[in-house]
Amino acid sequence: MNIVYEKKTEKSLDEALAAVKENLQAHSFGVLFELNFKDKLAEKGLELVDDYFVLEVCNPAEAKKVLDRNIHAGYVLPCKMVVRTEGDDTYIGMTSATALMSLYDEPELVDFAEGIEDTLRKTIENSI
């Protein structure tokens, strides 16, 4: 199972970030935290050549279902999405919720994760 799902887009970094946020809202997801890795590393005197944004995203109702099932599943929440550049190319991706939840060896958690992952893949597809 692949831990990363990623698609290339013709959009600029800013356009891709805006599209992801808009599409997340359409699916009742919000961005809890946004990290600009390039800027954060620059604050520490380290250079990252390409832009790299990490978005921690959450659908509160789904998160509650997962936490009600297994409180330790919160260690892999919220879901992470990435919008990044590599040279002149822009990519939108996510970590696999299914792969992460399968670590708990609870089929019901995997079922929840499959639904979330499907929604986040649609978000990416609609954002490219």
Short mmCIF file of C-alpha atoms in Angstrom, two decimals:
data_model
loop_
_atom_site.label_atom_id
_atom_site.label_comp_id
_atom_site.label_asym_id
_atom_site.label_seq_id
_atom_site.Cartn_x
_atom_site.Cartn_y
_atom_site.Cartn_z
CA MET A 1 0.00 0.00 0.00
CA ASN A 2 1.36 3.38 -0.99
CA ILE A 3 1.50 5.93 1.84
CA VAL A 4 1.39 8.96 -0.53
CA TYR A 5 -1.17 9.94 -3.14
CA GLU A 6 -0.06 12.88 -5.26
CA LYS A 7 -1.09 14.59 -8.50
CA LYS A 8 0.63 17.19 -10.64
CA THR A 9 -1.31 20.34 -11.48
CA GLU A 10 -0.81 23.10 -14.00
CA LYS A 11 -1.86 25.63 -11.35
CA SER A 12 0.57 27.88 -9.55
CA LEU A 13 1.33 27.16 -5.91
CA ASP A 14 -1.06 29.91 -4.73
CA GLU A 15 -3.82 28.76 -7.08
CA ALA A 16 -3.40 25.14 -5.95
CA LEU A 17 -3.51 26.11 -2.26
CA ALA A 18 -6.67 28.14 -2.81
CA ALA A 19 -8.32 25.33 -4.80
CA VAL A 20 -7.52 22.72 -2.15
CA LYS A 21 -8.93 24.88 0.64
CA GLU A 22 -12.10 25.60 -1.36
CA ASN A 23 -12.62 21.93 -2.21
CA LEU A 24 -12.00 20.85 1.38
CA GLN A 25 -14.75 23.19 2.58
CA ALA A 26 -17.12 21.69 0.03
CA HIS A 27 -16.62 18.33 1.79
CA SER A 28 -16.99 19.67 5.36
CA PHE A 29 -13.24 19.66 5.99
CA GLY A 30 -11.36 22.55 7.49
CA VAL A 31 -7.69 23.45 7.62
CA LEU A 32 -6.61 23.32 11.26
CA PHE A 33 -3.00 24.25 10.63
CA GLU A 34 -0.90 25.38 7.69
CA LEU A 35 2.88 25.08 7.72
CA ASN A 36 5.09 26.75 5.14
CA PHE A 37 8.13 24.47 5.47
CA LYS A 38 10.32 26.64 3.25
CA ASP A 39 9.77 29.73 5.41
CA LYS A 40 10.06 27.78 8.68
CA LEU A 41 13.38 26.26 7.66
CA ALA A 42 14.63 29.66 6.47
CA GLU A 43 13.95 31.00 9.99
CA LYS A 44 16.43 28.38 11.20
CA GLY A 45 19.03 29.30 8.58
CA LEU A 46 18.26 26.28 6.39
CA GLU A 47 17.37 26.49 2.72
CA LEU A 48 14.68 24.47 1.03
CA VAL A 49 14.80 25.11 -2.70
CA ASP A 50 11.17 24.40 -3.49
CA ASP A 51 7.96 25.54 -1.80
CA TYR A 52 6.35 23.00 0.54
CA PHE A 53 3.10 23.59 2.40
CA VAL A 54 1.65 21.07 4.84
CA LEU A 55 -2.05 21.36 5.64
CA GLU A 56 -3.52 19.54 8.60
CA VAL A 57 -7.14 18.95 7.65
CA CYS A 58 -10.11 17.59 9.56
CA ASN A 59 -13.76 16.74 9.23
CA PRO A 60 -14.88 17.05 12.87
CA ALA A 61 -17.77 14.57 12.63
CA GLU A 62 -15.54 11.90 11.10
CA ALA A 63 -12.74 12.58 13.58
CA LYS A 64 -15.16 12.06 16.47
CA LYS A 65 -16.27 8.69 15.06
CA VAL A 66 -12.64 7.57 14.83
CA LEU A 67 -11.77 8.79 18.32
CA ASP A 68 -14.89 7.19 19.79
CA ARG A 69 -13.75 3.90 18.27
CA ASN A 70 -10.09 4.15 19.36
CA ILE A 71 -8.74 7.14 21.25
CA HIS A 72 -5.18 6.24 20.21
CA ALA A 73 -6.09 6.81 16.56
CA GLY A 74 -5.71 10.49 17.38
CA TYR A 75 -1.98 10.01 17.09
CA VAL A 76 -2.35 9.92 13.31
CA LEU A 77 -4.98 12.67 13.12
CA PRO A 78 -5.59 15.15 11.62
CA CYS A 79 -5.08 14.13 8.00
CA LYS A 80 -2.15 15.70 6.20
CA MET A 81 -2.23 17.21 2.74
CA VAL A 82 0.69 18.77 0.91
CA VAL A 83 0.90 21.42 -1.79
CA ARG A 84 4.44 21.73 -3.08
CA THR A 85 6.59 22.73 -5.99
CA GLU A 86 9.43 20.89 -7.63
CA GLY A 87 11.15 23.19 -10.05
CA ASP A 88 8.40 24.71 -12.20
CA ASP A 89 5.89 21.98 -11.35
CA THR A 90 3.23 22.06 -8.64
CA TYR A 91 1.89 18.98 -6.84
CA ILE A 92 -1.03 18.31 -4.52
CA GLY A 93 -0.96 15.23 -2.33
CA MET A 94 -1.93 13.53 0.88
CA THR A 95 -0.92 10.73 3.18
CA SER A 96 -3.05 7.62 2.96
CA ALA A 97 -5.57 7.58 5.80
CA THR A 98 -6.19 3.91 5.05
CA ALA A 99 -2.52 3.00 5.38
CA LEU A 100 -2.23 4.86 8.67
CA MET A 101 -5.42 3.47 10.21
CA SER A 102 -4.53 -0.07 9.13
CA LEU A 103 -1.69 0.12 11.68
CA TYR A 104 -4.33 -0.25 14.42
CA ASP A 105 -5.56 -3.59 13.06
CA GLU A 106 -9.22 -2.62 13.51
CA PRO A 107 -11.36 -3.15 10.41
CA GLU A 108 -13.89 -0.50 11.46
CA LEU A 109 -11.15 2.15 11.56
CA VAL A 110 -10.02 1.12 8.09
CA ASP A 111 -13.63 1.47 6.88
CA PHE A 112 -13.75 5.04 8.24
CA ALA A 113 -10.37 5.78 6.67
CA GLU A 114 -11.43 4.50 3.24
CA GLY A 115 -14.30 6.99 3.20
CA ILE A 116 -12.05 9.85 4.28
CA GLU A 117 -9.38 8.90 1.77
CA ASP A 118 -11.94 8.78 -1.03
CA THR A 119 -13.13 12.28 -0.12
CA LEU A 120 -9.60 13.67 0.05
CA ARG A 121 -8.71 12.08 -3.31
CA LYS A 122 -11.78 13.79 -4.82
CA THR A 123 -10.58 17.02 -3.24
CA ILE A 124 -7.23 16.63 -4.97
CA GLU A 125 -8.81 15.67 -8.30
CA ASN A 126 -11.14 18.67 -8.14
CA SER A 127 -8.21 20.94 -7.24
CA ILE A 128 -5.89 20.05 -10.08
#
